[in-house]
Amino acid sequence: MKKNYILTITLLFICLNINAQLTDVVTGLSSPRGLSLNGNDLYIAEFGGGKISKIDITAASPIATDVVTELDGPFGILLNGNDLYIAEFGGDKVSKIDITAANPIATDVVTGLSSPGGLFLNGNDLYIAEYGGDKVSKIDITAASPVVTDVVTGLSSPGGLFLNGNDLYIAEYG
């Protein structure tokens, strides 16, 4: 019995001393928020810098390069094919860029939102966490003029979204 206690205590101390290794991949970013991976390119929403940058994750010392600038508080980003959707928190809209373009230009997908943050795509439905509106809405990204539809209201500052089957998981900051 005494051996079991000693073994348990030893294992407990070993488990408590296990720490994850942290390595900076790229520095000098301005309030990074959202991430999206396309092959070896990691796209980064820089909230404070008002831009999307990218790095090559296979590079020994990756350097962030600007993809598109002059965004208004880019927060959540989501890649669908060649289109990178961007929740512009400060601009109250979702825009998108074509990542294959030499000089991508952000075009509005939907405006009139309330501080959009998290994005999640299910088929053609883009779910949008509206932090300022305390709700989650959705649009059909194949529509020429997408119409915003409320999915759930009465939340407290929703941010992250994840759909599993028919269950929509929502991270509420409030």
PDB file of C-alpha atoms in Angstrom:
ATOM      1  CA  MET A   1       0.000   0.000   0.000  1.00  0.00           C
ATOM      2  CA  LYS A   2       2.845   2.353   0.882  1.00  0.00           C
ATOM      3  CA  LYS A   3       4.416   1.688  -2.554  1.00  0.00           C
ATOM      4  CA  ASN A   4       1.191   2.819  -4.266  1.00  0.00           C
ATOM      5  CA  TYR A   5       1.268   6.125  -2.373  1.00  0.00           C
ATOM      6  CA  ILE A   6       4.910   6.742  -3.275  1.00  0.00           C
ATOM      7  CA  LEU A   7       4.243   5.896  -6.937  1.00  0.00           C
ATOM      8  CA  THR A   8       1.166   8.132  -7.037  1.00  0.00           C
ATOM      9  CA  ILE A   9       3.004  11.057  -5.439  1.00  0.00           C
ATOM     10  CA  THR A  10       5.972  10.605  -7.787  1.00  0.00           C
ATOM     11  CA  LEU A  11       3.712  10.565 -10.855  1.00  0.00           C
ATOM     12  CA  LEU A  12       1.852  13.618  -9.573  1.00  0.00           C
ATOM     13  CA  PHE A  13       5.093  15.596  -9.239  1.00  0.00           C
ATOM     14  CA  ILE A  14       6.227  14.502 -12.695  1.00  0.00           C
ATOM     15  CA  CYS A  15       2.914  15.562 -14.236  1.00  0.00           C
ATOM     16  CA  LEU A  16       2.973  18.921 -12.476  1.00  0.00           C
ATOM     17  CA  ASN A  17       6.440  19.689 -13.834  1.00  0.00           C
ATOM     18  CA  ILE A  18       5.602  19.010 -17.484  1.00  0.00           C
ATOM     19  CA  ASN A  19       5.578  22.272 -19.414  1.00  0.00           C
ATOM     20  CA  ALA A  20       4.847  22.910 -23.049  1.00  0.00           C
ATOM     21  CA  GLN A  21       7.704  24.347 -25.061  1.00  0.00           C
ATOM     22  CA  LEU A  22       6.977  27.795 -26.469  1.00  0.00           C
ATOM     23  CA  THR A  23       8.811  29.054 -29.542  1.00  0.00           C
ATOM     24  CA  ASP A  24       8.256  32.420 -31.209  1.00  0.00           C
ATOM     25  CA  VAL A  25       7.721  31.806 -34.915  1.00  0.00           C
ATOM     26  CA  VAL A  26       7.390  35.439 -35.976  1.00  0.00           C
ATOM     27  CA  THR A  27       7.534  38.647 -33.942  1.00  0.00           C
ATOM     28  CA  GLY A  28       6.781  42.305 -34.539  1.00  0.00           C
ATOM     29  CA  LEU A  29       3.097  41.783 -35.386  1.00  0.00           C
ATOM     30  CA  SER A  30       0.472  44.325 -34.335  1.00  0.00           C
ATOM     31  CA  SER A  31      -2.186  42.665 -32.145  1.00  0.00           C
ATOM     32  CA  PRO A  32      -2.550  39.395 -34.075  1.00  0.00           C
ATOM     33  CA  ARG A  33      -6.049  37.906 -33.793  1.00  0.00           C
ATOM     34  CA  GLY A  34      -7.085  35.408 -36.480  1.00  0.00           C
ATOM     35  CA  LEU A  35      -5.080  32.687 -38.220  1.00  0.00           C
ATOM     36  CA  SER A  36      -5.722  30.640 -41.350  1.00  0.00           C
ATOM     37  CA  LEU A  37      -3.401  28.128 -43.012  1.00  0.00           C
ATOM     38  CA  ASN A  38      -3.168  27.553 -46.771  1.00  0.00           C
ATOM     39  CA  GLY A  39      -0.448  25.022 -47.609  1.00  0.00           C
ATOM     40  CA  ASN A  40       2.725  26.498 -46.115  1.00  0.00           C
ATOM     41  CA  ASP A  41       1.298  30.028 -45.906  1.00  0.00           C
ATOM     42  CA  LEU A  42      -0.066  31.110 -42.538  1.00  0.00           C
ATOM     43  CA  TYR A  43      -2.333  34.159 -42.867  1.00  0.00           C
ATOM     44  CA  ILE A  44      -2.499  36.447 -39.832  1.00  0.00           C
ATOM     45  CA  ALA A  45      -5.115  39.104 -39.054  1.00  0.00           C
ATOM     46  CA  GLU A  46      -3.266  42.016 -37.471  1.00  0.00           C
ATOM     47  CA  PHE A  47      -5.978  43.918 -35.614  1.00  0.00           C
ATOM     48  CA  GLY A  48      -3.778  46.825 -34.538  1.00  0.00           C
ATOM     49  CA  GLY A  49      -2.037  47.098 -37.893  1.00  0.00           C
ATOM     50  CA  GLY A  50      -5.250  47.006 -39.925  1.00  0.00           C
ATOM     51  CA  LYS A  51      -3.879  44.367 -42.248  1.00  0.00           C
ATOM     52  CA  ILE A  52      -3.526  40.731 -43.184  1.00  0.00           C
ATOM     53  CA  SER A  53       0.020  39.397 -43.380  1.00  0.00           C
ATOM     54  CA  LYS A  54       1.395  35.977 -44.115  1.00  0.00           C
ATOM     55  CA  ILE A  55       4.437  33.889 -43.351  1.00  0.00           C
ATOM     56  CA  ASP A  56       5.888  30.726 -44.841  1.00  0.00           C
ATOM     57  CA  ILE A  57       5.813  28.254 -41.948  1.00  0.00           C
ATOM     58  CA  THR A  58       8.579  26.159 -43.534  1.00  0.00           C
ATOM     59  CA  ALA A  59      11.074  29.046 -43.466  1.00  0.00           C
ATOM     60  CA  ALA A  60      13.780  28.830 -40.819  1.00  0.00           C
ATOM     61  CA  SER A  61      13.165  32.468 -39.812  1.00  0.00           C
ATOM     62  CA  PRO A  62       9.790  33.501 -41.259  1.00  0.00           C
ATOM     63  CA  ILE A  63       9.249  37.148 -42.090  1.00  0.00           C
ATOM     64  CA  ALA A  64       5.714  38.547 -42.199  1.00  0.00           C
ATOM     65  CA  THR A  65       4.758  40.113 -45.522  1.00  0.00           C
ATOM     66  CA  ASP A  66       1.709  42.302 -46.038  1.00  0.00           C
ATOM     67  CA  VAL A  67      -1.081  40.741 -48.097  1.00  0.00           C
ATOM     68  CA  VAL A  68      -3.693  43.500 -47.815  1.00  0.00           C
ATOM     69  CA  THR A  69      -3.671  46.709 -45.768  1.00  0.00           C
ATOM     70  CA  GLU A  70      -6.085  49.484 -44.815  1.00  0.00           C
ATOM     71  CA  LEU A  71      -8.553  47.167 -43.100  1.00  0.00           C
ATOM     72  CA  ASP A  72     -10.580  48.323 -40.096  1.00  0.00           C
ATOM     73  CA  GLY A  73      -9.730  46.021 -37.208  1.00  0.00           C
ATOM     74  CA  PRO A  74      -9.378  42.636 -38.908  1.00  0.00           C
ATOM     75  CA  PHE A  75     -10.253  39.963 -36.388  1.00  0.00           C
ATOM     76  CA  GLY A  76     -11.456  36.552 -37.534  1.00  0.00           C
ATOM     77  CA  ILE A  77     -10.333  35.182 -40.896  1.00  0.00           C
ATOM     78  CA  LEU A  78     -11.472  32.147 -42.811  1.00  0.00           C
ATOM     79  CA  LEU A  79     -10.184  30.622 -46.036  1.00  0.00           C
ATOM     80  CA  ASN A  80     -12.573  29.125 -48.596  1.00  0.00           C
ATOM     81  CA  GLY A  81     -10.772  28.101 -51.776  1.00  0.00           C
ATOM     82  CA  ASN A  82      -8.897  31.195 -52.974  1.00  0.00           C
ATOM     83  CA  ASP A  83     -11.118  33.569 -50.995  1.00  0.00           C
ATOM     84  CA  LEU A  84      -9.992  34.780 -47.585  1.00  0.00           C
ATOM     85  CA  TYR A  85     -12.955  36.145 -45.617  1.00  0.00           C
ATOM     86  CA  ILE A  86     -12.136  38.853 -43.071  1.00  0.00           C
ATOM     87  CA  ALA A  87     -14.304  39.982 -40.155  1.00  0.00           C
ATOM     88  CA  GLU A  88     -13.542  43.703 -39.863  1.00  0.00           C
ATOM     89  CA  PHE A  89     -14.420  44.360 -36.229  1.00  0.00           C
ATOM     90  CA  GLY A  90     -14.052  48.144 -36.477  1.00  0.00           C
ATOM     91  CA  GLY A  91     -15.622  48.372 -39.922  1.00  0.00           C
ATOM     92  CA  ASP A  92     -18.773  46.425 -38.978  1.00  0.00           C
ATOM     93  CA  LYS A  93     -18.453  44.253 -42.059  1.00  0.00           C
ATOM     94  CA  VAL A  94     -17.083  41.093 -43.605  1.00  0.00           C
ATOM     95  CA  SER A  95     -14.844  41.557 -46.613  1.00  0.00           C
ATOM     96  CA  LYS A  96     -12.844  39.142 -48.722  1.00  0.00           C
ATOM     97  CA  ILE A  97      -9.734  38.985 -50.850  1.00  0.00           C
ATOM     98  CA  ASP A  98      -8.512  36.608 -53.548  1.00  0.00           C
ATOM     99  CA  ILE A  99      -5.229  35.246 -52.193  1.00  0.00           C
ATOM    100  CA  THR A 100      -4.037  34.359 -55.708  1.00  0.00           C
ATOM    101  CA  ALA A 101      -4.149  38.003 -56.834  1.00  0.00           C
ATOM    102  CA  ALA A 102      -0.791  39.771 -57.130  1.00  0.00           C
ATOM    103  CA  ASN A 103      -2.169  42.786 -55.223  1.00  0.00           C
ATOM    104  CA  PRO A 104      -5.340  41.671 -53.435  1.00  0.00           C
ATOM    105  CA  ILE A 105      -8.007  44.285 -52.814  1.00  0.00           C
ATOM    106  CA  ALA A 106     -10.596  43.804 -50.077  1.00  0.00           C
ATOM    107  CA  THR A 107     -14.172  43.835 -51.327  1.00  0.00           C
ATOM    108  CA  ASP A 108     -17.195  44.049 -49.049  1.00  0.00           C
ATOM    109  CA  VAL A 109     -19.240  40.867 -48.710  1.00  0.00           C
ATOM    110  CA  VAL A 110     -21.734  42.215 -46.171  1.00  0.00           C
ATOM    111  CA  THR A 111     -21.911  45.477 -44.214  1.00  0.00           C
ATOM    112  CA  GLY A 112     -24.039  46.782 -41.341  1.00  0.00           C
ATOM    113  CA  LEU A 113     -22.867  44.192 -38.824  1.00  0.00           C
ATOM    114  CA  SER A 114     -22.037  44.978 -35.204  1.00  0.00           C
ATOM    115  CA  SER A 115     -18.365  44.332 -34.440  1.00  0.00           C
ATOM    116  CA  PRO A 116     -17.967  40.975 -36.194  1.00  0.00           C
ATOM    117  CA  GLY A 117     -15.283  38.697 -34.788  1.00  0.00           C
ATOM    118  CA  GLY A 118     -15.455  34.947 -35.236  1.00  0.00           C
ATOM    119  CA  LEU A 119     -16.264  33.281 -38.549  1.00  0.00           C
ATOM    120  CA  PHE A 120     -17.253  29.720 -39.409  1.00  0.00           C
ATOM    121  CA  LEU A 121     -18.253  28.233 -42.767  1.00  0.00           C
ATOM    122  CA  ASN A 122     -20.739  25.393 -43.174  1.00  0.00           C
ATOM    123  CA  GLY A 123     -21.385  24.667 -46.853  1.00  0.00           C
ATOM    124  CA  ASN A 124     -22.350  28.040 -48.334  1.00  0.00           C
ATOM    125  CA  ASP A 125     -23.417  29.498 -44.991  1.00  0.00           C
ATOM    126  CA  LEU A 126     -20.930  31.844 -43.360  1.00  0.00           C
ATOM    127  CA  TYR A 127     -21.664  32.169 -39.636  1.00  0.00           C
ATOM    128  CA  ILE A 128     -20.618  35.467 -38.051  1.00  0.00           C
ATOM    129  CA  ALA A 129     -20.234  36.160 -34.334  1.00  0.00           C
ATOM    130  CA  GLU A 130     -21.353  39.758 -33.821  1.00  0.00           C
ATOM    131  CA  TYR A 131     -19.607  40.815 -30.632  1.00  0.00           C
ATOM    132  CA  GLY A 132     -21.347  44.194 -30.453  1.00  0.00           C
ATOM    133  CA  GLY A 133     -24.752  42.850 -31.456  1.00  0.00           C
ATOM    134  CA  ASP A 134     -24.717  39.989 -28.927  1.00  0.00           C
ATOM    135  CA  LYS A 135     -25.748  37.539 -31.625  1.00  0.00           C
ATOM    136  CA  VAL A 136     -24.639  35.095 -34.281  1.00  0.00           C
ATOM    137  CA  SER A 137     -25.849  35.679 -37.799  1.00  0.00           C
ATOM    138  CA  LYS A 138     -25.241  34.009 -41.132  1.00  0.00           C
ATOM    139  CA  ILE A 139     -25.121  34.764 -44.834  1.00  0.00           C
ATOM    140  CA  ASP A 140     -25.074  32.683 -48.009  1.00  0.00           C
ATOM    141  CA  ILE A 141     -21.705  33.430 -49.607  1.00  0.00           C
ATOM    142  CA  THR A 142     -22.968  32.365 -53.046  1.00  0.00           C
ATOM    143  CA  ALA A 143     -25.652  35.077 -53.087  1.00  0.00           C
ATOM    144  CA  ALA A 144     -24.938  38.149 -55.214  1.00  0.00           C
ATOM    145  CA  SER A 145     -26.225  40.369 -52.385  1.00  0.00           C
ATOM    146  CA  PRO A 146     -26.068  38.295 -49.187  1.00  0.00           C
ATOM    147  CA  VAL A 147     -28.849  38.862 -46.667  1.00  0.00           C
ATOM    148  CA  VAL A 148     -27.949  38.716 -42.982  1.00  0.00           C
ATOM    149  CA  THR A 149     -30.094  36.272 -41.018  1.00  0.00           C
ATOM    150  CA  ASP A 150     -30.003  36.043 -37.230  1.00  0.00           C
ATOM    151  CA  VAL A 151     -29.212  32.531 -35.984  1.00  0.00           C
ATOM    152  CA  VAL A 152     -29.224  33.201 -32.227  1.00  0.00           C
ATOM    153  CA  THR A 153     -29.645  36.429 -30.249  1.00  0.00           C
ATOM    154  CA  GLY A 154     -29.361  37.415 -26.596  1.00  0.00           C
ATOM    155  CA  LEU A 155     -25.738  36.334 -26.242  1.00  0.00           C
ATOM    156  CA  SER A 156     -23.044  38.124 -24.268  1.00  0.00           C
ATOM    157  CA  SER A 157     -20.268  39.319 -26.579  1.00  0.00           C
ATOM    158  CA  PRO A 158     -19.870  36.211 -28.776  1.00  0.00           C
ATOM    159  CA  GLY A 159     -16.470  35.576 -30.332  1.00  0.00           C
ATOM    160  CA  GLY A 160     -15.377  32.109 -31.404  1.00  0.00           C
ATOM    161  CA  LEU A 161     -17.607  29.718 -33.342  1.00  0.00           C
ATOM    162  CA  PHE A 162     -17.483  26.018 -34.112  1.00  0.00           C
ATOM    163  CA  LEU A 163     -20.091  23.748 -35.666  1.00  0.00           C
ATOM    164  CA  ASN A 164     -20.176  20.028 -34.895  1.00  0.00           C
ATOM    165  CA  GLY A 165     -23.037  18.235 -36.612  1.00  0.00           C
ATOM    166  CA  ASN A 166     -26.126  20.275 -35.766  1.00  0.00           C
ATOM    167  CA  ASP A 167     -24.581  21.873 -32.672  1.00  0.00           C
ATOM    168  CA  LEU A 168     -23.162  25.392 -32.943  1.00  0.00           C
ATOM    169  CA  TYR A 169     -20.653  26.113 -30.177  1.00  0.00           C
ATOM    170  CA  ILE A 170     -20.237  29.777 -29.261  1.00  0.00           C
ATOM    171  CA  ALA A 171     -17.539  31.345 -27.087  1.00  0.00           C
ATOM    172  CA  GLU A 172     -19.014  34.302 -25.191  1.00  0.00           C
ATOM    173  CA  TYR A 173     -16.548  36.845 -23.823  1.00  0.00           C
ATOM    174  CA  GLY A 174     -19.181  38.433 -21.592  1.00  0.00           C
TER     175      GLY A 174
END
